Amino acid sequence: LRDTSTQLTQKELEDFLHDFLVGISGLPNELVRPDWQLYPGVFPGNKVGIPDFEVDWLAFGIKNKRSDFSPVQELKSNGSYEMQRNEYLDLFCVFYGLNSQITAENVRDNLFINQNSEVLNRNGFAFVKVDEIIDASMIFNNRFYRRADLTITIGRLLKKTYEILPFLKAEGDVIGNIGEKTITSNWEVQ
């Protein structure tokens, strides 16, 4: 059997997370990007896919998905089968730029504002936790780049529906031999 319910596509999930992070980071729309893109666009003022070192920007991606070991399973009155489970998404955020740590702090703190978590709740998600901010600054091409990493965990309830064909009727014959005698027994189940 396969799931027949409608789930978010990877692109729809990334678009939702992008818009949420734009809202709580204060960064412009074009400076919040998925960490992996098939065709990365250019940044403002730059002809390549990476902005200048002083520009504050954010890359994000789902690095881990965990779920409950044993989902709730229920046979519905219409004959379909529904499975429900909690899923937890670890959203890895990498902040770049001269204010990378400050931007990461703002995102961390803004997660605790009810109005921001309501956006998650209205879309079937819940804020679970946020980890510590890690300074991951580096030297690249003989230039120092500021970087801060932050992992945000959000949860959601997944509901999947499986259309099960109903069992209406079965019938048959059981044929056996005792010595030279053949015995036939008819059966039917509804």
mmCIF file of C-alpha atoms in Angstrom:
data_model
loop_
_atom_site.group_PDB
_atom_site.id
_atom_site.type_symbol
_atom_site.label_atom_id
_atom_site.label_comp_id
_atom_site.label_asym_id
_atom_site.label_seq_id
_atom_site.Cartn_x
_atom_site.Cartn_y
_atom_site.Cartn_z
ATOM 1 C CA LEU A 1 0.000 0.000 0.000
ATOM 2 C CA ARG A 2 1.112 3.556 -0.517
ATOM 3 C CA ASP A 3 0.179 6.820 1.129
ATOM 4 C CA THR A 4 -2.703 8.564 -0.681
ATOM 5 C CA SER A 5 -2.833 11.705 1.480
ATOM 6 C CA THR A 6 -1.424 15.054 0.397
ATOM 7 C CA GLN A 7 1.898 15.964 2.022
ATOM 8 C CA LEU A 8 4.110 19.006 1.536
ATOM 9 C CA THR A 9 6.688 18.581 -1.194
ATOM 10 C CA GLN A 10 10.338 19.272 -0.371
ATOM 11 C CA LYS A 11 10.103 22.587 -2.253
ATOM 12 C CA GLU A 12 6.925 23.641 -0.410
ATOM 13 C CA LEU A 13 8.564 22.820 2.936
ATOM 14 C CA GLU A 14 11.702 24.788 2.024
ATOM 15 C CA ASP A 15 9.582 27.740 0.849
ATOM 16 C CA PHE A 16 7.653 27.768 4.134
ATOM 17 C CA LEU A 17 10.848 27.556 6.218
ATOM 18 C CA HIS A 18 12.451 30.274 4.088
ATOM 19 C CA ASP A 19 9.561 32.677 4.677
ATOM 20 C CA PHE A 20 9.512 31.871 8.403
ATOM 21 C CA LEU A 21 13.261 32.514 8.739
ATOM 22 C CA VAL A 22 13.018 35.764 6.769
ATOM 23 C CA GLY A 23 10.353 36.904 9.225
ATOM 24 C CA ILE A 24 12.262 36.095 12.417
ATOM 25 C CA SER A 25 15.780 36.999 11.207
ATOM 26 C CA GLY A 26 15.092 40.459 9.833
ATOM 27 C CA LEU A 27 17.236 39.628 6.799
ATOM 28 C CA PRO A 28 16.020 40.529 3.312
ATOM 29 C CA ASN A 29 14.278 37.800 1.332
ATOM 30 C CA GLU A 30 17.187 37.291 -1.093
ATOM 31 C CA LEU A 31 19.711 36.841 1.762
ATOM 32 C CA VAL A 32 17.975 33.776 3.261
ATOM 33 C CA ARG A 33 18.634 30.704 1.141
ATOM 34 C CA PRO A 34 18.357 26.928 1.254
ATOM 35 C CA ASP A 35 21.825 25.478 1.810
ATOM 36 C CA TRP A 36 21.595 23.384 -1.339
ATOM 37 C CA GLN A 37 20.171 24.711 -4.577
ATOM 38 C CA LEU A 38 20.207 23.195 -8.024
ATOM 39 C CA TYR A 39 20.692 26.641 -9.592
ATOM 40 C CA PRO A 40 21.992 29.065 -6.963
ATOM 41 C CA GLY A 41 21.231 32.627 -7.862
ATOM 42 C CA VAL A 42 23.508 35.590 -7.466
ATOM 43 C CA PHE A 43 23.557 37.835 -4.440
ATOM 44 C CA PRO A 44 22.951 41.581 -4.731
ATOM 45 C CA GLY A 45 26.165 43.387 -5.710
ATOM 46 C CA ASN A 46 27.959 40.144 -6.545
ATOM 47 C CA LYS A 47 28.166 38.105 -9.734
ATOM 48 C CA VAL A 48 28.725 34.745 -8.017
ATOM 49 C CA GLY A 49 26.690 32.627 -5.600
ATOM 50 C CA ILE A 50 28.519 33.814 -2.452
ATOM 51 C CA PRO A 51 28.212 37.394 -1.149
ATOM 52 C CA ASP A 52 31.073 39.547 0.058
ATOM 53 C CA PHE A 53 32.374 38.683 3.516
ATOM 54 C CA GLU A 54 30.758 41.670 5.222
ATOM 55 C CA VAL A 55 27.213 40.885 3.986
ATOM 56 C CA ASP A 56 24.945 39.254 6.590
ATOM 57 C CA TRP A 57 23.089 36.272 5.161
ATOM 58 C CA LEU A 58 21.659 32.901 6.159
ATOM 59 C CA ALA A 59 21.756 29.410 4.645
ATOM 60 C CA PHE A 60 19.428 26.736 6.041
ATOM 61 C CA GLY A 61 18.572 23.107 5.529
ATOM 62 C CA ILE A 62 16.886 20.162 7.203
ATOM 63 C CA LYS A 63 19.758 18.036 8.457
ATOM 64 C CA ASN A 64 17.825 15.378 10.337
ATOM 65 C CA LYS A 65 14.299 13.957 10.531
ATOM 66 C CA ARG A 66 13.318 11.834 13.510
ATOM 67 C CA SER A 67 9.970 10.240 14.244
ATOM 68 C CA ASP A 68 8.191 8.251 16.912
ATOM 69 C CA PHE A 69 9.084 4.579 16.861
ATOM 70 C CA SER A 70 5.510 3.342 16.964
ATOM 71 C CA PRO A 71 2.918 5.377 15.055
ATOM 72 C CA VAL A 72 -0.763 5.425 15.936
ATOM 73 C CA GLN A 73 -2.714 3.308 13.462
ATOM 74 C CA GLU A 74 -6.472 3.326 12.967
ATOM 75 C CA LEU A 75 -8.911 1.653 10.607
ATOM 76 C CA LYS A 76 -11.482 4.285 9.609
ATOM 77 C CA SER A 77 -15.199 3.651 9.011
ATOM 78 C CA ASN A 78 -14.772 4.286 5.252
ATOM 79 C CA GLY A 79 -12.318 1.386 5.052
ATOM 80 C CA SER A 80 -9.191 3.523 4.820
ATOM 81 C CA TYR A 81 -6.291 3.103 7.175
ATOM 82 C CA GLU A 82 -4.780 6.162 8.890
ATOM 83 C CA MET A 83 -1.333 6.375 10.408
ATOM 84 C CA GLN A 84 -0.252 9.273 12.632
ATOM 85 C CA ARG A 85 3.209 9.977 13.955
ATOM 86 C CA ASN A 86 5.194 12.869 15.354
ATOM 87 C CA GLU A 87 8.139 13.954 13.238
ATOM 88 C CA TYR A 88 10.943 16.228 14.388
ATOM 89 C CA LEU A 89 12.949 18.285 11.901
ATOM 90 C CA ASP A 90 16.396 19.618 12.823
ATOM 91 C CA LEU A 91 16.752 22.839 10.878
ATOM 92 C CA PHE A 92 20.441 23.687 10.588
ATOM 93 C CA CYS A 93 20.981 27.433 10.130
ATOM 94 C CA VAL A 94 24.342 28.895 9.113
ATOM 95 C CA PHE A 95 24.700 32.646 9.571
ATOM 96 C CA TYR A 96 27.408 34.534 7.682
ATOM 97 C CA GLY A 97 28.606 38.121 7.748
ATOM 98 C CA LEU A 98 30.017 40.635 10.184
ATOM 99 C CA ASN A 99 26.902 40.331 12.402
ATOM 100 C CA SER A 100 26.482 36.562 12.103
ATOM 101 C CA GLN A 101 26.349 35.906 15.852
ATOM 102 C CA ILE A 102 23.966 38.794 16.503
ATOM 103 C CA THR A 103 21.646 37.584 13.728
ATOM 104 C CA ALA A 104 21.769 34.046 15.178
ATOM 105 C CA GLU A 105 20.949 35.440 18.650
ATOM 106 C CA ASN A 106 17.988 37.349 17.219
ATOM 107 C CA VAL A 107 16.630 34.237 15.512
ATOM 108 C CA ARG A 108 17.088 32.181 18.697
ATOM 109 C CA ASP A 109 15.319 34.776 20.858
ATOM 110 C CA ASN A 110 12.583 35.511 18.323
ATOM 111 C CA LEU A 111 11.570 31.840 18.355
ATOM 112 C CA PHE A 112 10.236 32.351 21.886
ATOM 113 C CA ILE A 113 7.868 35.174 20.905
ATOM 114 C CA ASN A 114 4.325 33.762 20.809
ATOM 115 C CA GLN A 115 3.385 35.638 17.657
ATOM 116 C CA ASN A 116 6.276 33.935 15.830
ATOM 117 C CA SER A 117 5.479 30.440 17.090
ATOM 118 C CA GLU A 118 1.832 30.962 16.089
ATOM 119 C CA VAL A 119 2.997 31.101 12.463
ATOM 120 C CA LEU A 120 4.417 27.609 12.922
ATOM 121 C CA ASN A 121 1.299 26.365 14.736
ATOM 122 C CA ARG A 122 -1.100 27.645 12.053
ATOM 123 C CA ASN A 123 0.868 25.639 9.496
ATOM 124 C CA GLY A 124 0.932 22.366 11.423
ATOM 125 C CA PHE A 125 4.338 22.803 13.062
ATOM 126 C CA ALA A 126 5.498 23.479 16.614
ATOM 127 C CA PHE A 127 8.710 24.958 17.998
ATOM 128 C CA VAL A 128 10.417 22.248 20.085
ATOM 129 C CA LYS A 129 13.869 23.570 21.008
ATOM 130 C CA VAL A 130 16.866 25.563 19.889
ATOM 131 C CA ASP A 131 20.483 24.541 20.503
ATOM 132 C CA GLU A 132 23.445 26.700 21.406
ATOM 133 C CA ILE A 133 25.038 29.092 18.948
ATOM 134 C CA ILE A 134 28.384 27.785 17.721
ATOM 135 C CA ASP A 135 31.066 30.135 16.419
ATOM 136 C CA ALA A 136 32.335 28.498 13.235
ATOM 137 C CA SER A 137 34.278 31.428 11.779
ATOM 138 C CA MET A 138 36.940 30.464 9.249
ATOM 139 C CA ILE A 139 39.683 31.675 6.954
ATOM 140 C CA PHE A 140 38.908 31.248 3.274
ATOM 141 C CA ASN A 141 41.113 32.589 0.453
ATOM 142 C CA ASN A 142 43.246 34.421 3.036
ATOM 143 C CA ARG A 143 40.223 36.281 4.357
ATOM 144 C CA PHE A 144 38.481 35.859 7.720
ATOM 145 C CA TYR A 145 34.767 35.025 7.434
ATOM 146 C CA ARG A 146 32.469 35.249 10.434
ATOM 147 C CA ARG A 147 30.050 32.361 10.767
ATOM 148 C CA ALA A 148 27.637 31.152 13.458
ATOM 149 C CA ASP A 149 25.734 27.851 13.415
ATOM 150 C CA LEU A 150 22.404 27.214 15.104
ATOM 151 C CA THR A 151 20.094 24.187 15.078
ATOM 152 C CA ILE A 152 16.356 24.695 15.543
ATOM 153 C CA THR A 153 14.088 21.693 16.143
ATOM 154 C CA ILE A 154 10.477 21.908 15.018
ATOM 155 C CA GLY A 155 7.871 19.181 15.183
ATOM 156 C CA ARG A 156 4.824 18.262 13.181
ATOM 157 C CA LEU A 157 2.125 15.623 13.234
ATOM 158 C CA LEU A 158 2.158 13.559 10.074
ATOM 159 C CA LYS A 159 -1.094 11.920 9.006
ATOM 160 C CA LYS A 160 -0.975 9.419 6.199
ATOM 161 C CA THR A 161 -3.923 7.640 4.645
ATOM 162 C CA TYR A 162 -3.823 4.246 2.979
ATOM 163 C CA GLU A 163 -6.779 3.105 0.884
ATOM 164 C CA ILE A 164 -7.382 -0.533 1.789
ATOM 165 C CA LEU A 165 -9.531 -2.634 -0.509
ATOM 166 C CA PRO A 166 -12.400 -4.039 1.546
ATOM 167 C CA PHE A 167 -12.781 -7.782 1.990
ATOM 168 C CA LEU A 168 -16.301 -8.526 0.693
ATOM 169 C CA LYS A 169 -16.497 -12.275 0.174
ATOM 170 C CA ALA A 170 -14.385 -15.395 -0.211
ATOM 171 C CA GLU A 171 -15.445 -18.889 -1.135
ATOM 172 C CA GLY A 172 -13.898 -22.152 -2.167
ATOM 173 C CA ASP A 173 -13.730 -25.919 -1.907
ATOM 174 C CA VAL A 174 -11.544 -28.083 0.271
ATOM 175 C CA ILE A 175 -10.888 -31.425 -1.382
ATOM 176 C CA GLY A 176 -9.265 -34.300 0.456
ATOM 177 C CA ASN A 177 -8.758 -38.024 0.075
ATOM 178 C CA ILE A 178 -9.344 -40.712 2.670
ATOM 179 C CA GLY A 179 -8.110 -43.897 1.138
ATOM 180 C CA GLU A 180 -9.863 -44.182 -2.202
ATOM 181 C CA LYS A 181 -12.709 -41.919 -1.157
ATOM 182 C CA THR A 182 -12.638 -38.182 -2.139
ATOM 183 C CA ILE A 183 -14.239 -35.744 0.292
ATOM 184 C CA THR A 184 -15.282 -32.223 -0.806
ATOM 185 C CA SER A 185 -16.261 -29.446 1.578
ATOM 186 C CA ASN A 186 -17.554 -26.081 0.380
ATOM 187 C CA TRP A 187 -16.898 -22.900 2.417
ATOM 188 C CA GLU A 188 -17.847 -19.236 2.188
ATOM 189 C CA VAL A 189 -16.989 -16.171 4.259
ATOM 190 C CA GLN A 190 -18.655 -12.763 3.973
#
